[in-house]
Every structure is written in C-alpha cells, then in structure tokens.
C-alpha cells in the first residue's frame, strides 16, 4: 500500500502547477537558513577558537588604574606598578608566567629621519620571549628577538618597519633611540594588532634610557596554566595585589583584565547573528507551513470528487488520510531538499568569501550526512504536520457529497 | 436453487433538511432483491432512484428504515466496515463513469484492489484480464480523457469487478453513451448476471429495462409498480 500511495502521490505532484511549488518557497528559505547556519556553525566555532587563542584566553593583563590596561599603555596614571607586583603575581596559584613591561613613546631616528616610536621594554630571557609569543603579544615574522646580554638589539613591529620612515627598515639596519644606536634583529609578522607598531628593546636598557631606578612597569602580562580559569586567577591576583599594596576592595589603583570581555562581546555578536538566522528560519518555516497547508486545502477541494470516487470503491478513511499526508510530506521533503542544497551553496559561498576576505581558512562549511538526513526527515514530518488538517478534511468527507462535487 | 435475499430495504426514507425546507427524496421504500437477481429501476428524474442506490451502496445512510446487505444491517456498521463493503461486496458503476483522470485505465482498474491490499503483481494481472474482458486489452495505458464515453464506462465496469463483488450497482450506466454502446454495456451486465452476480440498474430506457429480470418504477420516492420479465 505504501508503494501505491507513493506512486499515486507522485502522479499528483507531477501535475502540480507552479503556483503550488511556489508555496514551498517558505520551506526552502527556512531550511536553507537552518542548513547554512548549522553547516557553518562548526566552522564558526573553530573561528571562535582561533579568536580565543589570538586574543589569548589564558592571558591576563594588569595595569594601573586610569591607564588603559595593556602592554602599550604609556603609564599615564599616578599609581605605579613595579617588579614587586610582578613578584606577587608570580606566586598566585594558576599563574604559569608573568612579566612586567615598560612602555614609553619617544623619538626614533632611522637614516637621519625622525619619527615617534612606541618603545616596549621587555625582558629578553628565552622564557619571556616564548610566553609573550604564546599569549599573542609579540609575533616575529623574520629575524629573531633581542638576545639576553645584548642591550642594543631591537625587534620592531611590521608597521614600524614598513610605514614609519620613508625607507623600509630592514634586518641589521641601525636605528637610534635616545641617542643610542640599536641593531634591528627582528621584524614583526603583522598580526593586525597593536604590537605591529611596537619597538621591542631589553627592559634594562629601557630603564637606563629613561632613567628609571625603581623597576617601574607599565603593564604586567600574565599567562595562566592550562586548566585554570583566567577569570578565577584574575580574582586571586586582584586579591593578592590588594593585600600587598594595602588597598580595600573597590578602591584599587590597578586593573586586572582577562581576554574574556573581548571574547564575550564577540560571542554576543555571533549570538545575535545566529538568533537572526534562526528567526528568519522560523518565520520562513511558518510561512512555508501555511503555504503547504493552503496548497493541500486547495488540492483537497480540487480533488473532492476523486476522494468521493476512492471512497465509493472501498478506500478507508485512513487510506485517504495517508494519501494526502504523503502528498504534503512529499511537498515538505521537496522543499527541504531544495532548501538544503541552497543552504550548502550559501555556506560554501560564505566559506569562500570568508577565505578570500581573511586570507585563511577561518570558516569552513561542514556537510554531514546526519545534517542532510535530519533536514529531509524534519521537512517530511513538517509537511505532514502542515497537511494534517486538509488531509483530515479529505478523509472525513461523506462519499455521496464528495461525488456530487 | 434456494433464492436468498441479498438486498433488503424496509420502509427506507431519505429526508434532506435544507434550512426551512425538507426534501423527502425517498419516502418509505421496501424492496427485496434475491441473490442472482437482475433488477432495473425506472422513474422520472428526481424521483429518488440515485438516492436509493447510494444508500444500498453504503455511500449514504437512510434517515429512517433499515437496509440489510447479505443479512447485515448497514446502520450498525462502522465507517471502516462500510468501506469494506463498498470495496468488496459491491461494485458501483456510475452514469458519469467516475474514473480518476490522472490514472491510466489499468491503474483505475487496479485501484479498488489496492484498497483491499491485493499484491501489486496479482492486481496488475487481474486488471489486464478484466480490461481484456471488456474489450479494452489494447487500451490499458490510456488515460480516461483519451477514451470514448463507452470505453470509459467499460473501464468502470472492469474496475467494479476487481474484487469480485456479489452485487453490481449501476446508476444509469448507459445514460451518457449512445444507444449502440448502451447495448454493449447492457450485454456485459447481462453476462455478469448469468455468471451469478446480483445486479441493480437504474435506467430511463424502457428497452434496456426490459432486458432485466424485474423492473420497479419509482415515482416521488415511492415504488409505484413492478413488472416481472420472466
Ligand atoms: N444532497 C441533497 N440535498 C438535497 N436534496 C437532494 C440531495 N440529493 C438529492 N436530493 C433531492 O432528492 C431528490 C431525488 O434525487 P435523486 O435521487 O438524485 O433522483 P434521481 O436519481 O431519481 O433523478 C431530488 O429532488 C433531489 O433534488
Ligand atoms: Mg439519478
């Protein structure tokens, strides 16, 4: 009987006019939205993951209050942070690594041309260099970082190398900072972050140049151990710093920030986009459902006589019900299949467009057979539900009345 | 041969309520049809013939009175039992043929068998046989609109025979075909009657009615007279 239903239904579907296929528009827009959303969502998750690591989910920045916390804030605030604070932080549970940086803006001369430079004094030991890279604060493209014991070596950000001076700064070129000559040993990768405009010199050299004697730091970078929540560790750092600096809660002259806020807002935007797509999908599906329902009502009315004939030759209520439910289910599944294809196309386009725009495989469209099967099953059931009332109307028709039609 | 009653109407009424007016389409008809009988029903248009046929064919229910088919009161049957009777016990032939336009002749004939869950191969074979029997063996794949009225009615006859029903109800089967074709159709019905099927046929044509074993005349929802041709 199933096979007969199907062939009967297909005969009718073939006969359908464009009008009734157009009512499927809602279904396939809805399913296209759902499919592209789902197939991209894995890619988006990967993208979020990337974003996490580039922002540094395990990174905590400590700065003085009033200043913008960050490695490049130029110590505008009155309250100072010093190496003592770094030592306090190093003892906090969950802290894998911590270092203080000094940042200053001053004149830099290259081939007799002067420009404002953003000097970052960082320690030069291997540990610091490694961890600064890990938390995404400093990424070398060519050359190497200043070596320990070489006070006049410098690594510069890509923007400094390319744009600060008329001539591009090359490796092994000399630049002058505060009347001292430095050798460029490394050039940054160009990560699109502020480190591109930084000039990294050894911290002790910076202390000498700027005549700092109290081991002041502008900002402290903290890297947490894997498995520790940056937020929890940040709380502990706050607590310990308050104690060592003798401050009350709420009156700190320092700030402790995690990358969470940035990621939070990123996720929020993503959430809004997803909600929007889901909303579009939901509206389209409602429209599609009404469309199918409407088409099926029309079909039932148009085929009233046929229903009467079928009843007169022995069709049971359930047979008629099944026939019409199959038909609406098939309408649904057709809409779903077209929608799924469209959705995959959209997500592929997004993948390619994102790749072209960002220059890397940031977002990938994932197509799984589970998704395809899910969409088809869902749209079939959806079609059946949308067609239920029309089908019931057909099934409960009185044979004589249907035949008089 | 013991002639048992296969159809029995006892004081059957059909009253339509149309707002304030009521139409008494059938007004107290009592009638018995024996197994193997061939009854012709005559009467002017609007006299209630079709209404009667529909009730006997379980397409409609009486307002009053009882109808027994094979000894069973149809008033006590469930919707699904009625469908079963329509499918298996009765073969209905209509004036307007009532074939399904999207299906081929073969598929139309197969349909009632499909409703009885007869396997595809079996019903396909049987449908071909039946179409051959009514002289349409070469038209199996034609759609109704590619067939003449007479041919369509023969497809309808073939369709009514699919589940080997005991009773054939034909409501003006020759009403929409020319008289020559009408004669062919009547011959099929007579042949089926000779094979033992009980036939009730509504007709306007006295010549055709007179071919039946028995004729009843209905006027205004009542039986007026009855003639026997044997
Ligand atoms: N569904 C209905 N509603 C109202 N009146 C009906 C209905 N069906 C039939 N009638 C009326 O019942 C009478 C008998 O109709 P019918 O049995 O079709 O007559 P016949 O077949 O003898 O020409 C007619 O007057 C017709 O108008
Ligand atoms: Mg009539």
XYZ file of C-alpha atoms and ligand atoms in Angstrom:
663
model
C 0.000 0.000 0.000
C 2.872 2.337 0.772
C 4.245 1.942 -2.712
C 0.852 2.658 -4.247
C 0.463 5.758 -2.150
C 3.817 6.974 -3.278
C 3.169 6.429 -6.962
C -0.266 7.995 -6.681
C 1.173 10.945 -4.828
C 3.984 11.410 -7.317
C 1.497 11.452 -10.164
C -0.276 14.288 -8.468
C 2.880 16.135 -7.589
C 3.967 15.994 -11.219
C 0.686 17.538 -12.215
C 1.064 20.389 -9.770
C 1.210 23.867 -11.039
C 3.998 26.344 -10.487
C 1.754 28.093 -8.008
C 1.852 25.210 -5.572
C 5.594 24.829 -5.930
C 5.978 28.488 -5.130
C 4.288 27.886 -1.817
C 7.338 25.832 -0.977
C 9.470 28.941 -1.086
C 8.999 29.413 2.630
C 10.129 25.885 3.376
C 13.226 26.102 1.335
C 14.231 29.505 2.586
C 13.743 28.232 6.107
C 15.672 25.050 5.529
C 18.382 26.903 3.617
C 18.836 29.211 6.597
C 18.949 26.308 9.029
C 21.318 24.279 6.916
C 23.735 27.104 6.235
C 23.662 28.032 9.897
C 24.346 24.506 11.071
C 26.921 23.699 8.429
C 28.755 26.904 9.214
C 28.381 26.705 12.952
C 31.171 24.197 13.322
C 33.319 26.434 11.202
C 32.269 29.385 13.324
C 33.174 27.518 16.462
C 36.603 26.886 15.038
C 36.802 30.563 14.195
C 35.879 31.469 17.759
C 38.537 29.063 18.966
C 41.098 30.803 16.778
C 39.940 34.129 18.049
C 40.347 32.869 21.593
C 43.907 31.868 21.099
C 44.860 35.007 19.189
C 43.332 37.194 21.863
C 44.724 34.834 24.424
C 42.133 33.143 26.537
C 44.828 32.369 29.051
C 46.109 35.921 29.135
C 45.578 38.389 31.961
C 46.680 41.988 31.752
C 47.412 44.012 34.863
C 47.712 47.759 34.532
C 47.496 50.834 36.712
C 44.054 52.286 37.193
C 43.223 55.129 34.886
C 45.558 53.835 32.274
C 44.257 51.626 29.550
C 45.467 48.268 30.659
C 47.664 46.804 28.012
C 51.263 46.355 27.167
C 51.296 49.596 25.232
C 49.676 51.947 27.681
C 52.230 54.603 28.402
C 51.925 54.802 32.140
C 49.643 57.802 32.357
C 48.412 57.046 35.835
C 49.889 58.262 39.043
C 49.871 54.872 40.668
C 52.812 52.818 39.549
C 53.263 49.122 39.140
C 56.717 47.715 39.749
C 58.617 44.491 39.597
C 57.422 43.855 43.185
C 53.911 43.476 41.885
C 55.153 41.038 39.250
C 56.757 39.013 42.027
C 53.463 38.975 43.958
C 51.595 37.824 40.867
C 54.099 35.063 40.182
C 53.160 33.475 43.491
C 49.424 33.360 42.721
C 48.088 29.895 42.113
C 47.426 29.159 38.452
C 49.945 31.657 37.175
C 52.369 29.985 34.824
C 54.278 33.028 33.815
C 54.318 36.741 34.412
C 56.424 39.634 33.265
C 56.338 43.385 33.527
C 56.812 45.667 30.555
C 57.733 49.268 30.367
C 56.330 51.297 27.533
C 57.275 54.799 26.517
C 56.717 56.968 23.487
C 59.795 58.700 22.211
C 61.642 59.818 19.107
C 63.276 57.205 16.931
C 65.723 58.048 14.183
C 66.343 55.952 11.114
C 68.740 57.154 8.413
C 68.530 60.653 9.816
C 64.743 60.640 9.665
C 62.912 61.061 12.966
C 59.577 59.507 13.892
C 57.581 58.893 17.031
C 58.232 55.403 18.300
C 56.446 53.260 20.745
C 59.097 51.637 22.881
C 58.341 48.482 24.798
C 60.934 47.371 27.291
C 60.669 43.627 27.734
C 62.900 41.143 29.425
C 64.975 39.211 26.942
C 65.251 35.798 28.549
C 64.047 32.859 26.490
C 61.159 32.190 28.866
C 59.721 35.672 28.460
C 60.117 35.694 24.707
C 58.389 32.335 24.425
C 55.471 33.262 26.642
C 54.939 36.698 25.173
C 54.537 34.960 21.860
C 52.208 32.352 23.322
C 49.792 34.909 24.661
C 49.771 36.624 21.298
C 51.511 39.848 22.235
C 54.540 39.549 20.042
C 54.890 37.572 16.857
C 58.075 37.685 14.824
C 57.969 37.408 11.049
C 61.680 37.461 10.325
C 64.920 37.562 12.238
C 64.996 36.895 15.948
C 64.221 38.586 19.245
C 66.828 40.580 21.213
C 69.171 38.157 22.891
C 69.927 38.215 26.610
C 73.136 40.149 27.207
C 72.817 42.229 24.049
C 71.476 45.581 25.316
C 71.270 47.323 21.957
C 69.355 44.839 19.919
C 65.825 45.683 18.887
C 62.840 43.946 17.274
C 60.325 46.155 15.554
C 56.687 45.707 14.541
C 55.823 45.367 10.896
C 54.139 48.765 10.716
C 57.225 50.419 12.140
C 59.388 48.661 9.565
C 57.192 49.456 6.614
C 55.471 52.743 7.351
C 57.202 54.813 9.992
C 60.024 56.017 7.782
C 60.468 56.878 4.113
C 62.706 53.904 3.677
C 61.666 50.491 4.852
C 63.644 49.290 7.837
C 65.482 46.050 7.087
C 67.087 43.473 9.320
C 70.538 44.563 10.540
C 69.718 48.228 9.942
C 70.568 50.636 12.701
C 68.033 52.821 14.433
C 68.646 55.436 17.078
C 66.639 55.755 20.277
C 67.519 58.404 22.862
C 70.965 58.867 21.269
C 71.789 55.193 21.423
C 72.249 53.088 18.330
C 70.325 49.815 18.126
C 70.613 46.964 15.641
C 67.372 45.636 14.208
C 67.481 41.865 14.708
C 63.809 41.006 14.194
C 60.743 42.292 12.381
C 57.163 41.529 13.427
C 54.784 39.387 11.443
C 51.954 41.863 11.034
C 49.171 40.395 13.071
C 46.809 43.326 12.773
C 47.216 44.121 16.444
C 48.933 46.961 18.268
C 52.175 45.023 18.539
C 52.729 45.899 14.880
C 53.633 49.403 15.923
C 55.827 48.402 18.879
C 59.585 48.624 19.196
C 60.868 45.944 21.496
C 64.104 46.613 23.406
C 65.549 44.942 26.504
C 63.877 46.219 29.654
C 67.120 47.019 31.469
C 68.213 49.125 28.520
C 64.888 50.945 28.693
C 65.430 51.634 32.403
C 68.803 53.143 31.561
C 67.490 55.202 28.670
C 64.568 56.622 30.592
C 66.495 56.821 33.840
C 64.147 54.667 35.798
C 65.508 53.314 39.040
C 62.503 51.842 40.798
C 61.818 48.988 38.389
C 58.577 50.577 37.255
C 56.451 48.637 34.778
C 53.579 49.982 32.683
C 51.780 46.710 32.456
C 52.109 43.173 33.651
C 51.333 40.270 31.375
C 50.177 37.052 32.996
C 49.773 33.663 31.433
C 47.703 31.118 33.322
C 48.285 27.402 33.432
C 46.116 25.326 31.165
C 43.130 24.121 33.121
C 42.868 27.266 35.190
C 40.114 29.729 34.534
C 41.591 33.108 33.696
C 38.704 34.782 35.491
C 39.392 32.906 38.740
C 43.106 33.547 38.539
C 42.423 37.234 37.856
C 40.339 37.368 41.024
C 43.175 35.850 43.045
C 45.660 38.304 41.525
C 43.407 41.189 42.498
C 43.145 39.830 45.997
C 46.870 39.361 46.473
C 47.767 42.705 44.913
C 45.268 44.460 47.180
C 46.921 42.894 50.174
C 50.462 43.682 49.108
C 49.518 47.221 48.086
C 47.357 47.698 51.148
C 44.134 48.584 49.395
C 40.468 47.979 50.017
C 38.222 46.191 47.621
C 36.724 48.632 45.137
C 39.463 51.205 45.721
C 42.262 49.549 43.790
C 44.703 51.710 41.851
C 45.257 48.878 39.400
C 43.172 46.898 36.978
C 43.162 43.223 36.163
C 41.583 42.201 32.871
C 41.087 38.958 31.070
C 40.502 38.455 27.389
C 37.048 37.275 28.316
C 35.343 40.597 27.794
C 36.543 40.814 24.233
C 35.559 37.249 23.528
C 32.292 37.833 25.320
C 31.325 40.628 23.003
C 32.452 38.599 20.044
C 30.218 35.746 21.122
C 27.406 38.169 21.739
C 27.562 39.451 18.178
C 27.718 35.906 16.922
C 24.736 35.042 19.080
C 22.744 37.921 17.627
C 23.590 36.805 14.100
C 22.595 33.248 14.925
C 19.376 34.361 16.562
C 18.617 36.432 13.497
C 19.141 33.475 11.187
C 17.077 31.240 13.428
C 14.385 33.915 13.422
C 14.419 34.097 9.636
C 14.271 30.309 9.516
C 11.374 30.183 11.943
C 9.374 32.814 10.076
C 10.096 31.131 6.751
C 9.021 27.791 8.133
C 5.779 29.239 9.437
C 5.165 30.815 6.038
C 6.125 27.519 4.402
C 3.830 25.588 6.704
C 0.924 27.866 5.926
C 1.826 27.514 2.243
C 1.754 23.734 2.354
C -1.415 23.755 4.379
C -3.043 26.097 1.910
C -1.891 24.112 -1.107
C -3.200 20.958 0.460
C -6.580 22.543 1.197
C -6.768 23.573 -2.434
C -5.763 20.092 -3.511
C -8.407 18.529 -1.282
C -11.092 20.811 -2.651
C -9.961 20.279 -6.243
C -9.960 16.534 -5.761
C -13.155 16.264 -3.761
C -14.785 14.207 -6.442
C -11.764 11.970 -6.689
C -11.940 11.424 -2.952
C -15.603 10.508 -3.361
C -14.711 8.017 -6.078
C -11.997 6.441 -3.988
C -14.364 6.094 -1.078
C -17.037 4.608 -3.333
C -14.645 1.901 -4.465
C -13.539 0.958 -0.992
C -10.947 3.445 0.261
C -10.987 3.680 4.022
C -10.709 6.904 5.960
C -7.140 6.091 6.885
C -6.208 5.340 3.304
C -7.346 8.770 2.181
C -5.636 10.343 5.179
C -2.403 8.542 4.365
C -2.523 9.518 0.707
C -2.879 13.200 1.493
C -0.383 13.161 4.329
C 2.117 11.539 2.000
C 1.493 14.201 -0.544
C 2.066 17.038 1.895
C 5.036 15.180 3.335
C 6.491 14.962 -0.152
C 5.904 18.641 -0.694
C 7.738 19.245 2.551
C 10.635 16.974 1.712
C 10.962 18.542 -1.728
C 11.126 21.984 -0.189
C 13.579 20.680 2.376
C 15.822 19.091 -0.237
C 15.948 22.233 -2.343
C 16.486 24.257 0.802
C 19.297 22.005 1.963
C 21.027 22.283 -1.397
C 20.610 26.044 -1.295
C 21.890 26.147 2.270
C 25.021 24.212 1.400
C 25.579 26.526 -1.505
C 25.241 29.547 0.759
C 27.622 28.148 3.350
C 30.106 27.254 0.630
C 29.918 30.805 -0.674
C 30.404 32.142 2.851
C 33.369 29.826 3.285
C 34.978 31.016 0.075
C 34.144 34.676 0.708
C 35.483 34.476 4.250
C 38.588 32.768 2.971
C 39.123 35.481 0.376
C 38.482 38.290 2.843
C 40.550 36.947 5.692
C 43.177 35.228 3.631
C 42.911 31.986 5.505
C 40.523 29.106 6.096
C 38.851 30.714 9.034
C 35.331 29.442 8.407
C 34.608 26.053 6.930
C 31.284 24.688 5.744
C 30.708 21.249 7.205
C 28.324 18.956 5.376
C 27.448 15.789 7.207
C 25.032 13.072 6.147
C 23.352 13.454 9.544
C 22.509 17.018 8.680
C 21.116 16.025 5.285
C 19.083 13.172 6.787
C 17.909 15.418 9.595
C 16.722 18.101 7.198
C 14.883 15.612 5.000
C 13.207 13.868 7.912
C 12.313 17.161 9.519
C 10.842 18.648 6.361
C 8.890 15.466 5.640
C 7.393 15.494 9.126
C 6.880 19.223 8.863
C 4.985 18.740 5.601
C 2.876 16.024 7.189
C 2.006 18.254 10.128
C 1.178 21.168 7.859
C -1.026 18.910 5.751
C -2.767 17.217 8.640
C -5.922 19.293 8.756
C -6.507 19.311 4.995
C -5.887 15.568 4.919
C -8.327 15.012 7.734
C -10.867 17.081 5.890
C -10.407 14.816 2.866
C -10.619 11.668 4.943
C -13.832 12.594 6.688
C -15.716 13.626 3.563
C -19.051 11.940 3.052
C -18.842 9.844 -0.114
C -22.137 10.990 -1.674
C -21.447 14.626 -1.025
C -17.942 14.321 -2.416
C -19.332 12.612 -5.516
C -21.891 15.358 -6.091
C -18.997 17.819 -6.396
C -31.621 -23.262 -6.155
C -32.695 -21.561 -2.952
C -33.015 -17.907 -3.665
C -31.844 -15.997 -0.652
C -32.372 -12.281 -0.247
C -29.177 -10.324 -0.722
C -30.534 -6.775 -0.542
C -33.453 -5.804 1.605
C -34.915 -2.340 2.119
C -37.584 -1.962 4.786
C -39.507 1.297 4.823
C -36.472 3.334 3.864
C -36.700 7.123 3.973
C -34.243 9.781 2.998
C -35.063 13.284 4.062
C -32.843 16.264 3.306
C -33.147 19.252 5.572
C -32.293 22.356 3.627
C -32.788 25.147 6.101
C -36.565 25.570 6.399
C -37.488 23.225 3.591
C -37.211 19.500 3.858
C -36.892 17.344 0.786
C -38.248 13.845 1.068
C -36.155 12.184 -1.607
C -37.112 8.642 -0.658
C -40.419 8.005 1.083
C -40.799 4.567 2.513
C -39.373 2.145 0.003
C -39.461 -1.537 0.810
C -37.822 -3.939 -1.571
C -36.067 -7.290 -1.667
C -33.534 -8.382 -4.230
C -32.638 -12.032 -4.468
C -29.178 -13.338 -4.968
C -28.574 -13.621 -8.680
C -31.381 -11.198 -9.459
C -31.304 -8.503 -12.121
C -33.412 -5.554 -11.118
C -33.997 -2.496 -13.248
C -35.163 0.679 -11.520
C -37.052 3.194 -13.612
C -38.584 6.510 -12.842
C -38.505 10.159 -13.769
C -35.635 12.381 -12.943
C -35.626 13.457 -9.300
C -37.781 10.541 -8.169
C -35.143 9.278 -5.734
C -33.504 6.472 -7.714
C -29.931 7.607 -7.177
C -30.592 8.327 -3.525
C -31.775 4.741 -3.138
C -28.808 3.330 -4.997
C -26.392 5.342 -2.905
C -27.912 4.036 0.297
C -27.804 0.459 -0.934
C -24.221 1.063 -1.989
C -23.311 2.272 1.516
C -22.389 5.705 0.218
C -25.200 7.261 2.199
C -27.318 6.345 5.182
C -31.129 6.268 5.392
C -32.936 8.828 7.516
C -35.337 6.121 8.568
C -35.871 2.454 7.915
C -33.382 -0.351 7.524
C -31.188 -1.672 4.789
C -29.795 -5.177 5.017
C -26.992 -6.330 2.831
C -26.257 -10.071 2.971
C -28.401 -10.118 6.091
C -26.476 -7.380 7.870
C -27.988 -4.068 8.909
C -25.778 -1.371 7.456
C -26.899 1.093 10.114
C -24.908 -0.893 12.642
C -21.688 -0.867 10.716
C -18.637 1.217 11.405
C -17.190 3.567 8.828
C -14.435 1.116 8.104
C -16.841 -1.820 7.723
C -18.887 0.245 5.283
C -15.713 0.992 3.330
C -15.016 -2.725 3.296
C -18.474 -3.466 1.864
C -18.077 -0.742 -0.749
C -14.772 -2.235 -1.719
C -15.517 -5.944 -1.656
C -19.211 -6.746 -1.756
C -20.376 -4.063 -4.119
C -19.204 -2.866 -7.481
C -20.546 0.573 -8.306
C -20.973 1.826 -11.850
C -21.902 5.482 -12.303
C -23.531 7.425 -15.072
C -20.539 9.802 -15.166
C -18.063 6.870 -15.201
C -16.158 8.434 -12.312
C -12.731 7.322 -13.370
C -9.711 9.074 -11.928
C -8.283 11.262 -14.642
C -4.668 11.122 -13.555
C -4.582 7.362 -13.634
C -4.471 5.117 -16.680
C -7.236 2.638 -17.438
C -5.121 -0.092 -15.895
C -4.401 1.907 -12.761
C -8.057 2.802 -12.399
C -8.992 -0.858 -12.510
C -6.217 -1.732 -10.073
C -7.249 0.883 -7.521
C -10.100 -0.956 -5.722
C -7.847 -3.994 -5.463
C -5.114 -1.834 -3.973
C -7.563 -0.743 -1.300
C -8.026 -4.427 -0.455
C -4.258 -4.871 -0.189
C -4.011 -7.265 -3.085
C -0.364 -7.649 -4.105
C 0.737 -5.462 -6.991
C 1.617 -8.238 -9.403
C -1.695 -10.013 -8.791
C -3.843 -6.959 -9.262
C -1.943 -5.852 -12.320
C -2.552 -9.226 -13.895
C -6.190 -9.260 -12.907
C -6.760 -5.687 -14.103
C -5.351 -6.633 -17.503
C -7.660 -9.640 -17.665
C -10.679 -7.544 -16.755
C -9.851 -4.888 -19.333
C -9.450 -7.591 -21.931
C -12.802 -8.990 -20.864
C -14.497 -5.664 -21.627
C -12.634 -5.452 -24.926
C -10.058 -2.884 -23.876
C -6.990 -5.076 -23.698
C -5.236 -2.688 -26.058
C -6.102 0.416 -24.087
C -4.565 -0.332 -20.710
C -2.226 2.624 -20.702
C -4.717 5.182 -21.927
C -5.954 7.881 -19.666
C -9.722 8.442 -19.372
C -9.612 11.579 -21.496
C -8.138 9.506 -24.314
C -11.112 7.139 -24.264
C -14.663 7.470 -25.575
C -17.620 7.505 -23.200
C -18.428 3.896 -23.952
C -14.832 2.852 -23.409
C -14.680 4.759 -20.138
C -17.809 3.027 -18.943
C -16.283 -0.321 -19.828
C -13.210 0.605 -17.794
C -15.611 1.439 -14.957
C -17.248 -1.977 -15.331
C -13.844 -3.634 -15.255
C -12.986 -1.623 -12.169
C -16.198 -2.664 -10.410
C -15.260 -6.317 -10.909
C -11.780 -6.144 -9.405
C -12.654 -7.583 -6.031
C -15.225 -9.993 -7.464
C -18.230 -8.347 -5.776
C -21.522 -10.159 -5.300
C -23.562 -7.115 -6.154
C -23.229 -4.662 -9.017
C -24.994 -1.364 -8.647
C -25.257 0.565 -11.889
C -26.795 4.033 -11.766
C -27.778 4.909 -15.323
C -24.741 3.162 -16.784
C -25.959 3.850 -20.311
C -27.084 7.406 -19.602
C -24.015 9.060 -21.061
C -23.381 6.814 -24.047
C -25.110 6.363 -27.366
C -27.646 3.600 -27.748
C -25.361 1.207 -29.606
C -22.750 1.497 -26.886
C -25.533 1.259 -24.316
C -26.411 -2.095 -25.730
C -22.850 -3.332 -25.425
C -22.758 -2.240 -21.807
C -26.048 -3.943 -21.107
C -24.692 -7.115 -22.642
C -21.765 -7.062 -20.225
C -24.145 -6.633 -17.312
C -26.316 -9.485 -18.532
C -23.281 -11.671 -18.872
C -22.212 -10.829 -15.332
C -25.710 -11.657 -14.129
C -25.511 -15.017 -15.887
C -22.275 -15.646 -14.033
C -24.221 -15.223 -10.803
C -23.812 -11.613 -9.847
C -26.757 -9.708 -8.470
C -27.403 -6.580 -10.461
C -29.401 -3.467 -9.712
C -29.504 -0.987 -12.560
C -31.159 2.393 -12.830
C -32.236 3.362 -16.320
C -34.508 5.686 -18.234
C -34.641 3.448 -21.216
C -37.558 1.026 -21.212
C -35.950 -1.169 -23.854
C -32.935 -1.582 -21.639
C -35.038 -2.052 -18.510
C -36.967 -4.798 -20.197
C -33.766 -6.810 -20.544
C -33.685 -7.131 -16.750
C -35.440 -9.917 -14.912
C -37.527 -7.491 -12.924
C -38.403 -3.796 -13.160
C -39.589 -1.419 -10.449
C -40.899 2.040 -11.139
C -40.303 4.811 -8.664
C -42.309 7.999 -8.527
C -41.820 10.664 -5.910
C -39.695 8.499 -3.696
C -42.109 5.596 -3.681
C -42.422 2.357 -5.633
C -45.423 2.655 -7.920
C -45.430 -0.542 -9.884
C -43.432 -3.603 -10.523
C -43.146 -5.880 -13.523
C -41.513 -9.227 -13.926
C -39.971 -10.210 -17.231
C -39.658 -13.925 -16.569
N -27.818 16.122 -1.017
C -29.061 16.509 -1.326
N -29.570 17.581 -0.740
C -30.802 17.995 -1.042
N -31.605 17.393 -1.899
C -31.136 16.305 -2.521
C -29.846 15.804 -2.275
N -29.661 14.708 -3.030
C -30.788 14.536 -3.736
N -31.705 15.479 -3.426
C -33.040 15.602 -3.946
O -33.651 14.365 -3.800
C -34.459 14.094 -4.914
C -34.070 12.774 -5.518
O -32.855 12.879 -6.141
P -32.157 11.664 -6.885
O -32.193 10.501 -6.017
O -30.868 12.123 -7.387
O -33.147 11.473 -8.111
P -32.955 10.585 -9.392
O -31.680 9.854 -9.306
O -34.140 9.686 -9.396
O -33.009 11.528 -10.544
C -34.308 15.265 -5.848
O -35.406 16.134 -5.650
C -33.042 15.898 -5.426
O -33.086 17.275 -5.673
Mg -30.023 9.874 -10.601
